[in-house]
PDB file of C-alpha atoms in Angstrom:
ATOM      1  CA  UNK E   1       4.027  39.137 -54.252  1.00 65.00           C
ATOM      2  CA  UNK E   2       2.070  38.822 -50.795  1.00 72.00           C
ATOM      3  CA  UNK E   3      -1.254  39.448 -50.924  1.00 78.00           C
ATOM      4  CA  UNK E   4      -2.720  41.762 -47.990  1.00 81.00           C
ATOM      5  CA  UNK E   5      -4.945  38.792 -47.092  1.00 78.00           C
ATOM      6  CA  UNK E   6      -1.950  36.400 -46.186  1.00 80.00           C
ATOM      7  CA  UNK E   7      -0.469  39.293 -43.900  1.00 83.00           C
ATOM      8  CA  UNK E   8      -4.197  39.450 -42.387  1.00 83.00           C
ATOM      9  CA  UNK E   9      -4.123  35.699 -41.707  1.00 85.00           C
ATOM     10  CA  UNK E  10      -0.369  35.790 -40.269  1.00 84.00           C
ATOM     11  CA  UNK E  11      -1.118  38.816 -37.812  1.00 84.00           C
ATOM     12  CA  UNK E  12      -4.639  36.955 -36.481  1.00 85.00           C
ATOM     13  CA  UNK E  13      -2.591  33.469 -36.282  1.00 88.00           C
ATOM     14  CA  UNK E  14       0.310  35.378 -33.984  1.00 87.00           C
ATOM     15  CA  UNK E  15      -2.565  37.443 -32.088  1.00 81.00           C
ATOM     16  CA  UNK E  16      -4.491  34.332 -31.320  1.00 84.00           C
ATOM     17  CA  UNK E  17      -1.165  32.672 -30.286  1.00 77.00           C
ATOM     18  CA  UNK E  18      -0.144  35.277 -27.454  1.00 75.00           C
ATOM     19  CA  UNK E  19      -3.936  34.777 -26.343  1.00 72.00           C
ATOM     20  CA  UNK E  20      -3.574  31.376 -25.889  1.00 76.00           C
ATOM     21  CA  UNK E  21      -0.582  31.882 -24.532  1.00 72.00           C
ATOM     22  CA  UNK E  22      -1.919  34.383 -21.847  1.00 68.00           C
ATOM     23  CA  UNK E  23      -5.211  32.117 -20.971  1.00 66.00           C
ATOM     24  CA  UNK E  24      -2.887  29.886 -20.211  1.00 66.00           C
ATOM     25  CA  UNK E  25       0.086  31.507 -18.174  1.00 65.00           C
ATOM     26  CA  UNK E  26      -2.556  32.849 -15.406  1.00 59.00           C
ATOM     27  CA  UNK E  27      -2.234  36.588 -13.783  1.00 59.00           C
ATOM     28  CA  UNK E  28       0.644  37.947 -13.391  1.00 58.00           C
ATOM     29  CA  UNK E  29       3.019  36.623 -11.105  1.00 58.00           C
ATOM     30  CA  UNK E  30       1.198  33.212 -10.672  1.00 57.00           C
ATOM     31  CA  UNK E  31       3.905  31.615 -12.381  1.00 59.00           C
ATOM     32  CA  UNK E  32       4.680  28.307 -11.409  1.00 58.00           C
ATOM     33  CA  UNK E  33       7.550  27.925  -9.814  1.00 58.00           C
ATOM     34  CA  UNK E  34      10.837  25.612 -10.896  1.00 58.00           C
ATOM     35  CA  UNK E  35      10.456  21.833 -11.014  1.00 55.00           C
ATOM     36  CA  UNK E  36      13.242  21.469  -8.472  1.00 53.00           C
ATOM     37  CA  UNK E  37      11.383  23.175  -6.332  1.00 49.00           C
ATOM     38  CA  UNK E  38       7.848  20.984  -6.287  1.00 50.00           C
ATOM     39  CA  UNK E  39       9.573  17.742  -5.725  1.00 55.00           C
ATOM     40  CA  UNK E  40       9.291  15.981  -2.609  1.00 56.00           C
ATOM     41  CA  UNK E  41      12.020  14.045  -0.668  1.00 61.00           C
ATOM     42  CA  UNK E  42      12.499  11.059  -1.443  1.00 63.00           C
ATOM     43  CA  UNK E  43      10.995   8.590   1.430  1.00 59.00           C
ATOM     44  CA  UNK E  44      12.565   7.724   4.730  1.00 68.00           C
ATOM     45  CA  UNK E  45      14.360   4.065   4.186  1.00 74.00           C
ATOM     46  CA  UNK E  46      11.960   1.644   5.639  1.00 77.00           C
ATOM     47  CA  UNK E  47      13.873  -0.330   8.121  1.00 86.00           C
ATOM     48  CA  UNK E  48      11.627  -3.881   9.342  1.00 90.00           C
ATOM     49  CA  UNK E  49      11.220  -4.369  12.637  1.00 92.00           C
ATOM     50  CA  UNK E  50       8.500  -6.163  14.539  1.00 94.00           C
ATOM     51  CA  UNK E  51       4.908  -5.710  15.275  1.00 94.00           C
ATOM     52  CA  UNK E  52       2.432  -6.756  17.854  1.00 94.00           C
ATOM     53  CA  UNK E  53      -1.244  -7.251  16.741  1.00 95.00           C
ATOM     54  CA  UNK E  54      -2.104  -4.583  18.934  1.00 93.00           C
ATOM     55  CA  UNK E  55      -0.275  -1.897  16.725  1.00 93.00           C
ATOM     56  CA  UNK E  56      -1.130  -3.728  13.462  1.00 94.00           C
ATOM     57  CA  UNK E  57      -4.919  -3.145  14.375  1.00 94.00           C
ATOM     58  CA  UNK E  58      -4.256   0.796  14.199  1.00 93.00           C
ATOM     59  CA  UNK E  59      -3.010   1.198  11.240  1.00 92.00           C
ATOM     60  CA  UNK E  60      -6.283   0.782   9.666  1.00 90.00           C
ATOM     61  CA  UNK E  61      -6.689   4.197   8.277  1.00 85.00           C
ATOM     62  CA  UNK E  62      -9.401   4.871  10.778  1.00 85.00           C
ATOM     63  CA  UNK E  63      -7.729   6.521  14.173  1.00 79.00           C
ATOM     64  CA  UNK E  64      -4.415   8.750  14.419  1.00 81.00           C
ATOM     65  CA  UNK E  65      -2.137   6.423  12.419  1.00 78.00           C
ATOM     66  CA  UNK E  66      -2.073   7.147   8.538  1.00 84.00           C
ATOM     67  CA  UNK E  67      -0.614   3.624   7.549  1.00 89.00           C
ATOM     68  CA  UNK E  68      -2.245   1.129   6.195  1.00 94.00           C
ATOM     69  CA  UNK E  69      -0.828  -2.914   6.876  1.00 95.00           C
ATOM     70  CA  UNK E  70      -1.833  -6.190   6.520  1.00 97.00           C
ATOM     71  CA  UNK E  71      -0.241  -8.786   7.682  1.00 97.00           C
ATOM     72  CA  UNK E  72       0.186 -12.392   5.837  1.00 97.00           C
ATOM     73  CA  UNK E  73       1.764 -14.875   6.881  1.00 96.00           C
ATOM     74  CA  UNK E  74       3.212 -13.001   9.707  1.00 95.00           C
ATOM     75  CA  UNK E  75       5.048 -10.120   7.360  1.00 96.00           C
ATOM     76  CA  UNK E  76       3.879  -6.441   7.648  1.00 96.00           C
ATOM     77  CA  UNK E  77       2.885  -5.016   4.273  1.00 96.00           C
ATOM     78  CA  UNK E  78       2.545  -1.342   4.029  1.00 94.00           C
ATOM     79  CA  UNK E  79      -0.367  -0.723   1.130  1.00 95.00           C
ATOM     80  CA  UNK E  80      -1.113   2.984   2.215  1.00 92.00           C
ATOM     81  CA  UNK E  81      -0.216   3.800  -1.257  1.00 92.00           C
ATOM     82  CA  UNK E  82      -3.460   1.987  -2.231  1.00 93.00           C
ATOM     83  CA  UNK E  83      -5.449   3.697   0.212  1.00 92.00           C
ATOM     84  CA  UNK E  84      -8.650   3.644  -2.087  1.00 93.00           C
ATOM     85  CA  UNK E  85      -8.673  -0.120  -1.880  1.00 94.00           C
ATOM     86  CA  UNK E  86      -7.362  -0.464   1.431  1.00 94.00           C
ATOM     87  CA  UNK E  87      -8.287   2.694   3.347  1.00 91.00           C
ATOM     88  CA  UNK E  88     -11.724   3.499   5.511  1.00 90.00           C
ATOM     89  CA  UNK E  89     -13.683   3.538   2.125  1.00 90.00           C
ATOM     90  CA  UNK E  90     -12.029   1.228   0.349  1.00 91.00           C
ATOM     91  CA  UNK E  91     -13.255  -2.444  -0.582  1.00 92.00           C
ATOM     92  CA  UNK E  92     -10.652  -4.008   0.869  1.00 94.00           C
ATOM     93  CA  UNK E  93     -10.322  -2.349   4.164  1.00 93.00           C
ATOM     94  CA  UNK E  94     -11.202  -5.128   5.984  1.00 94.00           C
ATOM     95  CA  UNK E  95      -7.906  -6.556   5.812  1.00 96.00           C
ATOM     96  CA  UNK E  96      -6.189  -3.687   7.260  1.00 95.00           C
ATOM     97  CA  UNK E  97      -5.464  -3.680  10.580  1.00 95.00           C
ATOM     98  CA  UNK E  98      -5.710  -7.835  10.736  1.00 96.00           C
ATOM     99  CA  UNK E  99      -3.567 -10.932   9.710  1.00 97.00           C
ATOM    100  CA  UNK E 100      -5.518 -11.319   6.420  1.00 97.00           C
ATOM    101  CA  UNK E 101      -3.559 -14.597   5.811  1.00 97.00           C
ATOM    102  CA  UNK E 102      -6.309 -17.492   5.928  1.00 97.00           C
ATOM    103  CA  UNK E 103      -8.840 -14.693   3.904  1.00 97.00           C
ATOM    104  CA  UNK E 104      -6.564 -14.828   0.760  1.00 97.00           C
ATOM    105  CA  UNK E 105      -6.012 -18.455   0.965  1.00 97.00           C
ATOM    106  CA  UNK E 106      -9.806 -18.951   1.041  1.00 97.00           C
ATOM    107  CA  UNK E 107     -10.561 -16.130  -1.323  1.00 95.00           C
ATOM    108  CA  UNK E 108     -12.616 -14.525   1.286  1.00 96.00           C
ATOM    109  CA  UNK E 109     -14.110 -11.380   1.799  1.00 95.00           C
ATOM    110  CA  UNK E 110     -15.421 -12.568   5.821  1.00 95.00           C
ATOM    111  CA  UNK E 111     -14.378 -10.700   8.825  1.00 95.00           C
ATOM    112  CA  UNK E 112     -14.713 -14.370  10.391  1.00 97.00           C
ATOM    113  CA  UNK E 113     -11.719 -14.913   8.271  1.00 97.00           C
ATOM    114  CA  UNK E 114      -9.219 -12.624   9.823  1.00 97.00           C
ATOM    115  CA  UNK E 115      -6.629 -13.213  12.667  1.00 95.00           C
ATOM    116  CA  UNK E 116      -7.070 -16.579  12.385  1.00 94.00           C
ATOM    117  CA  UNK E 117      -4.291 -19.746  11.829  1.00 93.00           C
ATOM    118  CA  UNK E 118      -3.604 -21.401   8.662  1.00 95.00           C
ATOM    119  CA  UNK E 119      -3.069 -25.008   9.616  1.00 95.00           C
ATOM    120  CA  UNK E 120      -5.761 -26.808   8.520  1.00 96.00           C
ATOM    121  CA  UNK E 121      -5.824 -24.938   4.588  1.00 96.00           C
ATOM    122  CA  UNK E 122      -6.092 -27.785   1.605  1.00 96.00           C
ATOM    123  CA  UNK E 123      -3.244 -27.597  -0.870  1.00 97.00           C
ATOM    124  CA  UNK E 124      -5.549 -25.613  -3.158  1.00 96.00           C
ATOM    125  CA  UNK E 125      -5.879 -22.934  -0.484  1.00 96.00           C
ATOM    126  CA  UNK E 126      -1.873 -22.882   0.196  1.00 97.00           C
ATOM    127  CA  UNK E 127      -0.918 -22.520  -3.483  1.00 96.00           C
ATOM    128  CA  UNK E 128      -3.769 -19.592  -3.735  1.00 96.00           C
ATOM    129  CA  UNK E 129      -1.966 -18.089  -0.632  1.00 97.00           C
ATOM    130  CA  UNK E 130       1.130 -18.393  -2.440  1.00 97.00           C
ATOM    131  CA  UNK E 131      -0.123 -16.700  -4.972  1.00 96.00           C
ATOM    132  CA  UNK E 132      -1.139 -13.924  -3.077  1.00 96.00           C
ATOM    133  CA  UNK E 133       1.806 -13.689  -1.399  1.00 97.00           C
ATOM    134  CA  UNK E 134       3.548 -13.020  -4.673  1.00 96.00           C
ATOM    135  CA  UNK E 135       1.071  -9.996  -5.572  1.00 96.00           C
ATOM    136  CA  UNK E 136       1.990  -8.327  -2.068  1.00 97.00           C
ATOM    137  CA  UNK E 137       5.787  -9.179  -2.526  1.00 95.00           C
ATOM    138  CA  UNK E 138       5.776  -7.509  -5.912  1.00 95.00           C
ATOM    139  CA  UNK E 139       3.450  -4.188  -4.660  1.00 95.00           C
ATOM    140  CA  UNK E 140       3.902  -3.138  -1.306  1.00 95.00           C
ATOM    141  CA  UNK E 141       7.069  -2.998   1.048  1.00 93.00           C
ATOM    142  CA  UNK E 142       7.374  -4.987   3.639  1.00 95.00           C
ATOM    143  CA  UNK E 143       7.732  -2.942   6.740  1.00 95.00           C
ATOM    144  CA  UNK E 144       8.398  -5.898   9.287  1.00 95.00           C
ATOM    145  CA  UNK E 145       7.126  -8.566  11.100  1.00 96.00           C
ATOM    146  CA  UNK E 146       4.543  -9.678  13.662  1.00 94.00           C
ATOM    147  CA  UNK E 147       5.659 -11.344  16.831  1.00 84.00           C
ATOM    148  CA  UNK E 148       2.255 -12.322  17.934  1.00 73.00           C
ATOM    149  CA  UNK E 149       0.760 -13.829  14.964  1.00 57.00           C
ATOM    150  CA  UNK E 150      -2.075 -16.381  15.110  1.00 58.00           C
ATOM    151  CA  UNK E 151      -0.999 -19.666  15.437  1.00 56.00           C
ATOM    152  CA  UNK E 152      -0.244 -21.720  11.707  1.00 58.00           C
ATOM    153  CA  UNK E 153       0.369 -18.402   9.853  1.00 55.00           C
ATOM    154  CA  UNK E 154       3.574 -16.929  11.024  1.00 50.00           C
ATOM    155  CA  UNK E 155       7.200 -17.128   9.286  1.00 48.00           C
ATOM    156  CA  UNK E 156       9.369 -17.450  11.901  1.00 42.00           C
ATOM    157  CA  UNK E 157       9.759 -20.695  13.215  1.00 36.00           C
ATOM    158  CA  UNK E 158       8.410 -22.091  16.515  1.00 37.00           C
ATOM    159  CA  UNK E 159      10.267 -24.010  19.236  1.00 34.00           C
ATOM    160  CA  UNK E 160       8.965 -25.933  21.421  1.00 34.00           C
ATOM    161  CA  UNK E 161      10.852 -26.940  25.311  1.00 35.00           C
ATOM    162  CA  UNK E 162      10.095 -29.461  27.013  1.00 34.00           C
ATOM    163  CA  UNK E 163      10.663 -29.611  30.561  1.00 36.00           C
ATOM    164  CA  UNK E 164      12.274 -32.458  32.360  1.00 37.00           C
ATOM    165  CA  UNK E 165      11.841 -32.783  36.230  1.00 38.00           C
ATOM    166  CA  UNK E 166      13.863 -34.992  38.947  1.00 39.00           C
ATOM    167  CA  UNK E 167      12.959 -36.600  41.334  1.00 41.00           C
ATOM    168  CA  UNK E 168      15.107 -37.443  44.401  1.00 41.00           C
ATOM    169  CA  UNK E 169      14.719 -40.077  47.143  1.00 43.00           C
ATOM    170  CA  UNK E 170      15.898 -39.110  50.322  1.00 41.00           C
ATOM    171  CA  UNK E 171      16.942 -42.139  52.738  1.00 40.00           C
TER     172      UNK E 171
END
């Protein structure tokens, strides 16, 4: 037989159950609506292209442009979506904005460091760029390339022409 105390205790555990419930459901007609709804688009394919400096230096979180880029090694790498490390108040935001190549060689946290060329780097410093290189590559996308680069840190290869000149003897 059920004692009046057990019906007690399974009328307070339902009542304290729809009260729960209610706390947490909000007024009336705050529902939430469907999942389907909430979700964003998916992001716009990136597609590379190149850079100057000039537009590199804006997207340093600080003006109109929302991006955040580095470039190393004259690649583009988007790391807005680590805007607390990379944006106006982040630790890092030094690099945005600049060629941080020759800073992550030398482990450097200079603003003398930036924009400047790799050339003379020991083999230390190049396999701690390479290094480097492979965090980015595996974290951010690369959104394209800089045409302007300083000199010893770009990808794309140089030419050099070399100008020949006549000379003719007139009699």
């Amino acid at each position: 037989m059920i004692a009046t105390a057990d019906i007690y205790w399974a009328c307070a555990i339902i009542f304290i159950f729809f009260l729960i419930k209610k706390f947490f459901e909000g007024p009336p007609g705050a529902r939430q609506p469907p999942i389907a709804t909430t979700r964003r688009a998916p992001p716009a394919p990136i597609v590379p292209r190149a850079f100057t400096m000039d537009e590199i230096k804006t997207m340093n979180g600080k003006g109109e442009e929302k991006r955040l880029a580095i470039v190393i090694k004259g690649k583009v790498y988007d790391v807005s979506r680590a805007s607390s490390m990379y944006g106006p108040s982040g630790g890092y935001n030094l690099f945005t904005g600049h060629d941080a190549t020759r800073a992550l060689a030398l482990s450097s946290l200079d603003s003398k460091d930036l924009d400047r060329g790799i050339e003379d780097l020991t083999k230390d410093q190049e396999s701690t760029l390479h290094d480097w290189i492979g965090v980015y590559e595996g974290k951010y996308d690369v959104i394209g390339w800089v045409d302007d680069a300083p000199a010893g840190s770009s990808t794309t290869s140089t030419t050099s022409t070399t100008t020949t000149s006549t000379t003719s003897t007139s009699t």
